[in-house]
Coordinates of N, CA and C in Angstrom, one line a residue:
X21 N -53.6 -151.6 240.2 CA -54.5 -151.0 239.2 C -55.9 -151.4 239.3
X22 N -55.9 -152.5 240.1 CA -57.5 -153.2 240.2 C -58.2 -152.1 240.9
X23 N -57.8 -151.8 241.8 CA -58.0 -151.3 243.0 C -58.8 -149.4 242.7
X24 N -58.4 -149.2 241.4 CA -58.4 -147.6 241.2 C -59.9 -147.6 240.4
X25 N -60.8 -146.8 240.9 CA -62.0 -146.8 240.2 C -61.8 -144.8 239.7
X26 N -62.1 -144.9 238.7 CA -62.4 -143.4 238.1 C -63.6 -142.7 238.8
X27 N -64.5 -143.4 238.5 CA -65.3 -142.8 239.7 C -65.6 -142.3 240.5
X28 N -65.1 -143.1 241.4 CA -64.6 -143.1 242.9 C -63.8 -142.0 243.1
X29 N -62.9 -142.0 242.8 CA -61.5 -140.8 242.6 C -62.6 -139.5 242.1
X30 N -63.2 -139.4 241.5 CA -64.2 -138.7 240.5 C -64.9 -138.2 241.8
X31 N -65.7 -138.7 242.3 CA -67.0 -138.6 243.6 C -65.7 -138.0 244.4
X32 N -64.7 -138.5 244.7 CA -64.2 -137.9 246.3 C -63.2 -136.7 246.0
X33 N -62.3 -136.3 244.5 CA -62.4 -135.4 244.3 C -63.7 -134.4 244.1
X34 N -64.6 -134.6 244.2 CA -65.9 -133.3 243.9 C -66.4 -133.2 245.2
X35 N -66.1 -134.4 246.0 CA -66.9 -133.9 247.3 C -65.5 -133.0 248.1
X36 N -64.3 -133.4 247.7 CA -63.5 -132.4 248.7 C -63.3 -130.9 248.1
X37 N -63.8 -130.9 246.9 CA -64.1 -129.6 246.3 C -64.9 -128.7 246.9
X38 N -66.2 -129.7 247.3 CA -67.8 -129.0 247.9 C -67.2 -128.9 249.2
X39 N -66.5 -129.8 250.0 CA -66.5 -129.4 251.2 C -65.1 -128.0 251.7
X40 N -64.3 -127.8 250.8 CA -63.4 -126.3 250.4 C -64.4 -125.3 250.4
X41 N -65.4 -125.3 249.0 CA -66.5 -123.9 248.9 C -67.1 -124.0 250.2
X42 N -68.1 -125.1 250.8 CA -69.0 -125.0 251.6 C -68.2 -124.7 253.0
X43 N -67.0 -124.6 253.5 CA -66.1 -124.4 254.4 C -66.1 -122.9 254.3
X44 N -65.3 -122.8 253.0 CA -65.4 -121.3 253.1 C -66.6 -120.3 253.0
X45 N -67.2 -120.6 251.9 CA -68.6 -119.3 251.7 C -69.6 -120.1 253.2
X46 N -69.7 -121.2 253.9 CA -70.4 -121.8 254.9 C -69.8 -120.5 256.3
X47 N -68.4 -120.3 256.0 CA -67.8 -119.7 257.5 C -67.9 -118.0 257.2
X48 N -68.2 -117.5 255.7 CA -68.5 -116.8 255.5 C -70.1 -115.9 255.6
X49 N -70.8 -117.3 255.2 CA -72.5 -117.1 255.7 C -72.5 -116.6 256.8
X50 N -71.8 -117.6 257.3 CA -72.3 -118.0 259.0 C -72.0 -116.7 260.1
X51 N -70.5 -115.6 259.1 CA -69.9 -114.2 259.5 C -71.2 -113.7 259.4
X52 N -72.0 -113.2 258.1 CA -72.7 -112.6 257.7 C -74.0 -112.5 258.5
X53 N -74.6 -113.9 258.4 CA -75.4 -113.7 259.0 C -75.6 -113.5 260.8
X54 N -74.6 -113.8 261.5 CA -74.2 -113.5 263.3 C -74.4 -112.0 262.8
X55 N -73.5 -111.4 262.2 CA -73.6 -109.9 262.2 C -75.0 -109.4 262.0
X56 N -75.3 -109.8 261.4 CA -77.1 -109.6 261.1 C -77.8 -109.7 261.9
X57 N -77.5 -110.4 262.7 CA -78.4 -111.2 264.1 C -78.4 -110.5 265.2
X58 N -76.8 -110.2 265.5 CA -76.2 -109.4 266.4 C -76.7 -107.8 266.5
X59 N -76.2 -107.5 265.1 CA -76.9 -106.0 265.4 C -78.4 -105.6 265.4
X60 N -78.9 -106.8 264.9 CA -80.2 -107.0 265.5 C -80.7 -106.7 266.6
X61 N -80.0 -107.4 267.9 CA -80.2 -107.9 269.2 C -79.4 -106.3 270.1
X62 N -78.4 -106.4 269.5 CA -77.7 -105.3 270.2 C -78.2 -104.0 270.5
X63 N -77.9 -103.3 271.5 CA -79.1 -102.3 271.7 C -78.2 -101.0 271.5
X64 N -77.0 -100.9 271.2 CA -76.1 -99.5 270.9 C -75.5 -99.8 269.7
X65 N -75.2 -98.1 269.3 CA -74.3 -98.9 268.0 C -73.1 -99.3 268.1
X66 N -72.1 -98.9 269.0 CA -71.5 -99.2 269.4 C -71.1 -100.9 269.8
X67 N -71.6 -101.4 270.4 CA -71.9 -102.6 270.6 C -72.0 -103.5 268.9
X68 N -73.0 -102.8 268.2 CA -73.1 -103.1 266.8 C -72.0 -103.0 266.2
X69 N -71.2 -102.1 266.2 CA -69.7 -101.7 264.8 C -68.9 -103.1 265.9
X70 N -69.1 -103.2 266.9 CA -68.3 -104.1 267.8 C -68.6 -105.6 267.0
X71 N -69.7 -105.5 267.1 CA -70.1 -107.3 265.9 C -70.3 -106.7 265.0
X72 N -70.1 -106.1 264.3 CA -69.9 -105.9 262.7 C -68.4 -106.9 263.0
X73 N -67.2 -105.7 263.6 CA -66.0 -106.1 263.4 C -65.5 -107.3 263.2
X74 N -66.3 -108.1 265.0 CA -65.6 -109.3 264.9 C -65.9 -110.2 263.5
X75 N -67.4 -109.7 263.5 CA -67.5 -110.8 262.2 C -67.3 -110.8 260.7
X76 N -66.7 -109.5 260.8 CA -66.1 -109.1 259.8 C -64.6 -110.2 259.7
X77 N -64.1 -109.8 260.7 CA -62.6 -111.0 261.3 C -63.0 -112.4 260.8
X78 N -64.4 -113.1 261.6 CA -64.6 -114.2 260.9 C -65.0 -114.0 259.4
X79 N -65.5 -113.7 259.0 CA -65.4 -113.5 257.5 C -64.0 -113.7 256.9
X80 N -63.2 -113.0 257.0 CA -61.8 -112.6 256.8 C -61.1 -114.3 256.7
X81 N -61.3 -114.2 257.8 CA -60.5 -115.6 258.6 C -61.1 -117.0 257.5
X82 N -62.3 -116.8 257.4 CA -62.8 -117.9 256.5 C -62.6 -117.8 255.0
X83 N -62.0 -116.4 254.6 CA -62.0 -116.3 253.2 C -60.6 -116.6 253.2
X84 N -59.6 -115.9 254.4 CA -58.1 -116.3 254.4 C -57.8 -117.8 254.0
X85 N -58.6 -118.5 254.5 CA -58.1 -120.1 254.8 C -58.4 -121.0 253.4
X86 N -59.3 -120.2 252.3 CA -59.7 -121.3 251.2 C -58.3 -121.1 250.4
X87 N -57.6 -120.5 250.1 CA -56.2 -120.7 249.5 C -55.3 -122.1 249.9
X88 N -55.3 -122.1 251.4 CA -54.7 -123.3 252.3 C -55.9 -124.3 252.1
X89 N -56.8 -124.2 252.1 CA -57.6 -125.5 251.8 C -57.3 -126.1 250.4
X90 N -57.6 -124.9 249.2 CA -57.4 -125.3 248.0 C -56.1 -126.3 247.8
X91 N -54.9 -125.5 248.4 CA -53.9 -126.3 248.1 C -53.6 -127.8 248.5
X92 N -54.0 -127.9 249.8 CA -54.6 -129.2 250.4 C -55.2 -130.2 249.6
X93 N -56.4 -129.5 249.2 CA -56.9 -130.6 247.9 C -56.0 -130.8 246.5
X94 N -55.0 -129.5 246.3 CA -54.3 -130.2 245.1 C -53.1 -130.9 245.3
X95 N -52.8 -130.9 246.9 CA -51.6 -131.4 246.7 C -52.2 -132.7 246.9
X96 N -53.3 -133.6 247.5 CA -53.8 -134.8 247.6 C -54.1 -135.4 246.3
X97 N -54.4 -134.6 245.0 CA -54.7 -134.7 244.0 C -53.3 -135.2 243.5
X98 N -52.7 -134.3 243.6 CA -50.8 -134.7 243.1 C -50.8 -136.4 243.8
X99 N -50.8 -136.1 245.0 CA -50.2 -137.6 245.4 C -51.3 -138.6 244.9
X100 N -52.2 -138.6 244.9 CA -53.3 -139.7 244.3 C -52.6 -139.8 242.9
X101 N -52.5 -139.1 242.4 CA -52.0 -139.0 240.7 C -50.7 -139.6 240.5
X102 N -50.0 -139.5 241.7 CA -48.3 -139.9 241.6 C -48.8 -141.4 241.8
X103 N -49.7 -141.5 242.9 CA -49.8 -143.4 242.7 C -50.3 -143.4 242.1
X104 N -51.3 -143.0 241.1 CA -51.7 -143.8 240.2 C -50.4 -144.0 239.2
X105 N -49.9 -143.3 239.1 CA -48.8 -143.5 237.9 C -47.8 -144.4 238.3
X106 N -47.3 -144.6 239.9 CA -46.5 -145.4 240.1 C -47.1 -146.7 239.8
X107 N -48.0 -147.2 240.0 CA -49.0 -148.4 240.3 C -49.3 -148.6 238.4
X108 N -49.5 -147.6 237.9 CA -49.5 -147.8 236.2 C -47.8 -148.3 235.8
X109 N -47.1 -147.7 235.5 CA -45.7 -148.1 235.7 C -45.8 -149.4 236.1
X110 N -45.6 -149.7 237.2 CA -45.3 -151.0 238.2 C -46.2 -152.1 237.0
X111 N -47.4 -152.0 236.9 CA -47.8 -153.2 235.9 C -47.3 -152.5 234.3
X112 N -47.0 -151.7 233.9 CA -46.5 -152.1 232.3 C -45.3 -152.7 232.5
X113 N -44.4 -152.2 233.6 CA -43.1 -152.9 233.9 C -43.4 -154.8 234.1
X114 N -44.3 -155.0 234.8 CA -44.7 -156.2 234.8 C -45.4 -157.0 233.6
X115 N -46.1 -156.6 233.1 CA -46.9 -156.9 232.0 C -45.0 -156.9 230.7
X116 N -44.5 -155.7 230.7 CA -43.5 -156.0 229.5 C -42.4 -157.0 230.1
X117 N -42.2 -157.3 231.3 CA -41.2 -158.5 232.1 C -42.0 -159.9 231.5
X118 N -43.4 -159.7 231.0 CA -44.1 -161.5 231.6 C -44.0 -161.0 229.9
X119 N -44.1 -160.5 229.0 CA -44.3 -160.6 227.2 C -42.7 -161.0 227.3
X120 N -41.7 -160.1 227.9 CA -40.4 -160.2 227.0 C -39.7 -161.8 227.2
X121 N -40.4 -162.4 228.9 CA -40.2 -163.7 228.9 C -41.0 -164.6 227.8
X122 N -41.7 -164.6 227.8 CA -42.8 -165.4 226.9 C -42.0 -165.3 225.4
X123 N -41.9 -164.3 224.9 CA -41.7 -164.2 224.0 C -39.9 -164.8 223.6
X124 N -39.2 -164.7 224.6 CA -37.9 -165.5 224.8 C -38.2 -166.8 225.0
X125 N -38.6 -167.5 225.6 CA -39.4 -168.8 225.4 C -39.8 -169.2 224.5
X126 N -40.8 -168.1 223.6 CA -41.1 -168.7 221.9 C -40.1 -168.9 220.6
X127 N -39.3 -168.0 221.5 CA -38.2 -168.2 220.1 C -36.8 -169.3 220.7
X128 N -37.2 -169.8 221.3 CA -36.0 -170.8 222.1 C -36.8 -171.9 221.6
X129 N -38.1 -171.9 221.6 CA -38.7 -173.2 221.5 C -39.0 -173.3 219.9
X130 N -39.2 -172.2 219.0 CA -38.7 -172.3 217.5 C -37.5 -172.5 217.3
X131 N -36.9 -171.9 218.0 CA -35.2 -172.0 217.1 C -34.5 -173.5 217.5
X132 N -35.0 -173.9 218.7 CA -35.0 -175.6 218.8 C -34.3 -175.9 217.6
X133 N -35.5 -176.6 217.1 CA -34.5 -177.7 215.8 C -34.2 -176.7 214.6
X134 N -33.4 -175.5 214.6 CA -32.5 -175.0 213.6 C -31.8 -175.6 214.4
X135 N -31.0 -174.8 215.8 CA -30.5 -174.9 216.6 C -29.6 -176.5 216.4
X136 N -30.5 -177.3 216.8 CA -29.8 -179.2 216.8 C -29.6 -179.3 215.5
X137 N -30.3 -178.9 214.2 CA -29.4 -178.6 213.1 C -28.1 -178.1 212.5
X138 N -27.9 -177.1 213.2 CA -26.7 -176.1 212.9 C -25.9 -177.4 214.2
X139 N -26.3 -177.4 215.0 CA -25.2 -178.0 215.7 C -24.7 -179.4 215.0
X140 N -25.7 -180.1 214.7 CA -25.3 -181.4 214.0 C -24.7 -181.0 212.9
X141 N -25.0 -179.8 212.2 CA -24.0 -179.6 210.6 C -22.8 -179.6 211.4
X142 N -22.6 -178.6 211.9 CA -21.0 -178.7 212.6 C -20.4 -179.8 212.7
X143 N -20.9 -180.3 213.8 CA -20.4 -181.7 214.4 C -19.9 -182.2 212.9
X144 N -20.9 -182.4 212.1 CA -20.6 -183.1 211.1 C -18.9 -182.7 209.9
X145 N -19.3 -181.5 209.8 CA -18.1 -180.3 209.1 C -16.8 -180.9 210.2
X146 N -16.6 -180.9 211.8 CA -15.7 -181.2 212.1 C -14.8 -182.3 211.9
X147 N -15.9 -183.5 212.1 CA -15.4 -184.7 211.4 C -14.8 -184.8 210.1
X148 N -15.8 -184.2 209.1 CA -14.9 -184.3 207.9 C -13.4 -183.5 207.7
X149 N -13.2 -182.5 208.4 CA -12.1 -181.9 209.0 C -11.0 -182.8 209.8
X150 N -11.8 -183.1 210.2 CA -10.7 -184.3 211.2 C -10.0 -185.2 209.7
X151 N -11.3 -186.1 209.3 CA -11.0 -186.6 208.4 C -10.3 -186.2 207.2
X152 N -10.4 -185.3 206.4 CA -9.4 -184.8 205.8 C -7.9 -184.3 206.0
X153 N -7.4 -183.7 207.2 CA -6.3 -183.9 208.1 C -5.8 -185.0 208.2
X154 N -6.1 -186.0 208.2 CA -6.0 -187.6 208.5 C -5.1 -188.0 207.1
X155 N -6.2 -187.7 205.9 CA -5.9 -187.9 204.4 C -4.5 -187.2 204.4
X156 N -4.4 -186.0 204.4 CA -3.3 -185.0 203.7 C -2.1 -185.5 204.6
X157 N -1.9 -186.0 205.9 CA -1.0 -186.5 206.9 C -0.6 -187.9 205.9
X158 N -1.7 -188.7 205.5 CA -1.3 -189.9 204.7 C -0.7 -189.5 203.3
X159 N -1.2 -188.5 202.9 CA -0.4 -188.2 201.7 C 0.8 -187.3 201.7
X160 N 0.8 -187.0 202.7 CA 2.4 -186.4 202.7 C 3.2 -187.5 202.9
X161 N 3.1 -188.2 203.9 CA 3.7 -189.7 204.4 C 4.0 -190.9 203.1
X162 N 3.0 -190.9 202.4 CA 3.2 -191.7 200.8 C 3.8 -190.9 200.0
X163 N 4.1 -189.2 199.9 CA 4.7 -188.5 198.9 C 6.2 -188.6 199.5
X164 N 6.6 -188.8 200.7 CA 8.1 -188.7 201.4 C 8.0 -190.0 201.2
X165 N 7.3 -191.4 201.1 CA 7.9 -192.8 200.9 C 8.2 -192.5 199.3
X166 N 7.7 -191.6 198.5 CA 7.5 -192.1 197.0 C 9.4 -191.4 196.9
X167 N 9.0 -190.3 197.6 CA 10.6 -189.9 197.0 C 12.0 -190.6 197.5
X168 N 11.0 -191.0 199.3 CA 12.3 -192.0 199.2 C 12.3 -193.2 198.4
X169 N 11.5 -193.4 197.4 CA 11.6 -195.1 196.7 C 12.6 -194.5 195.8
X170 N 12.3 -193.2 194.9 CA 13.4 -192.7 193.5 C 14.4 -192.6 194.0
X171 N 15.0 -192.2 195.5 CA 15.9 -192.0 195.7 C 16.9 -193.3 195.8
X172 N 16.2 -194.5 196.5 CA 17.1 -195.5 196.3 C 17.1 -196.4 194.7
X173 N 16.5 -196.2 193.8 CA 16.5 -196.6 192.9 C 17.6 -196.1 192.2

């Protein structure tokens, strides 16, 4: 993206525009005026309708060809435009890869001490779990001594 000047792209699309017109109306002048020259010089008419013709042909030929030039310039236009968009893409994809890290980082490094909290409550809940288990085992164990004491009484 550094690399892309509007400008630039600006100046060399206009100059391959000028050099489309100036190719064609240039190869068309250039018909025009030989013929002009020609039948100037030429000393029958014949000879004359002879360069009329051909440079009628170059005329022709020069006006045939700005269609195929035009398209030339837009299909360059397309592909300059496809990279740009690839090369745009390519850094939002990069730019949203370096936020979504960053941003996973910031909440790893906030949630930190919830994190060793919730884990210490646990820890803590399991022990008294353990510990209570422990209790109800001793109190079953003293409720089966108590009945065995009635029973031998």
């Amino acid at each position: 993206m550094e690399n892309f000047s509007a400008a630039a792209a600006s100046k060399l699309f206009e100059q391959e525009i000028r050099e489309v017109f100036l190719g064609t109306f240039g190869g068309l002048g250039a018909a025009g005026l030989s013929a002009s020259l020609l039948t100037s010089v030429l000393p029958t008419t014949l000879e004359d309708l002879l360069a009329l013709g051909l440079c009628s042909a170059g005329g022709l030929i020069a006006i045939s060809k700005f269609s195929a030039r035009r398209q030339q310039v837009v299909d360059k236009v397309k592909r300059t435009a496809d990279a740009l968009a690839r090369e745009l893409e390519e850094a939002m994809e990069k730019d949203l890869l370096e936020t979504t890290e960053s941003l996973e980082n910031f909440v790893k490094l906030i949630g930190k001490p919830y994190q060793d909290s919730a884990q210490s409550r646990l820890g803590k809940l399991l022990r008294t779990q353990d510990e209570l288990t422990n209790v109800e085992e001793k109190l079953k164990a003293l409720q089966i001594e108590i009945q065995n004491f009635h029973i031998l009484r």
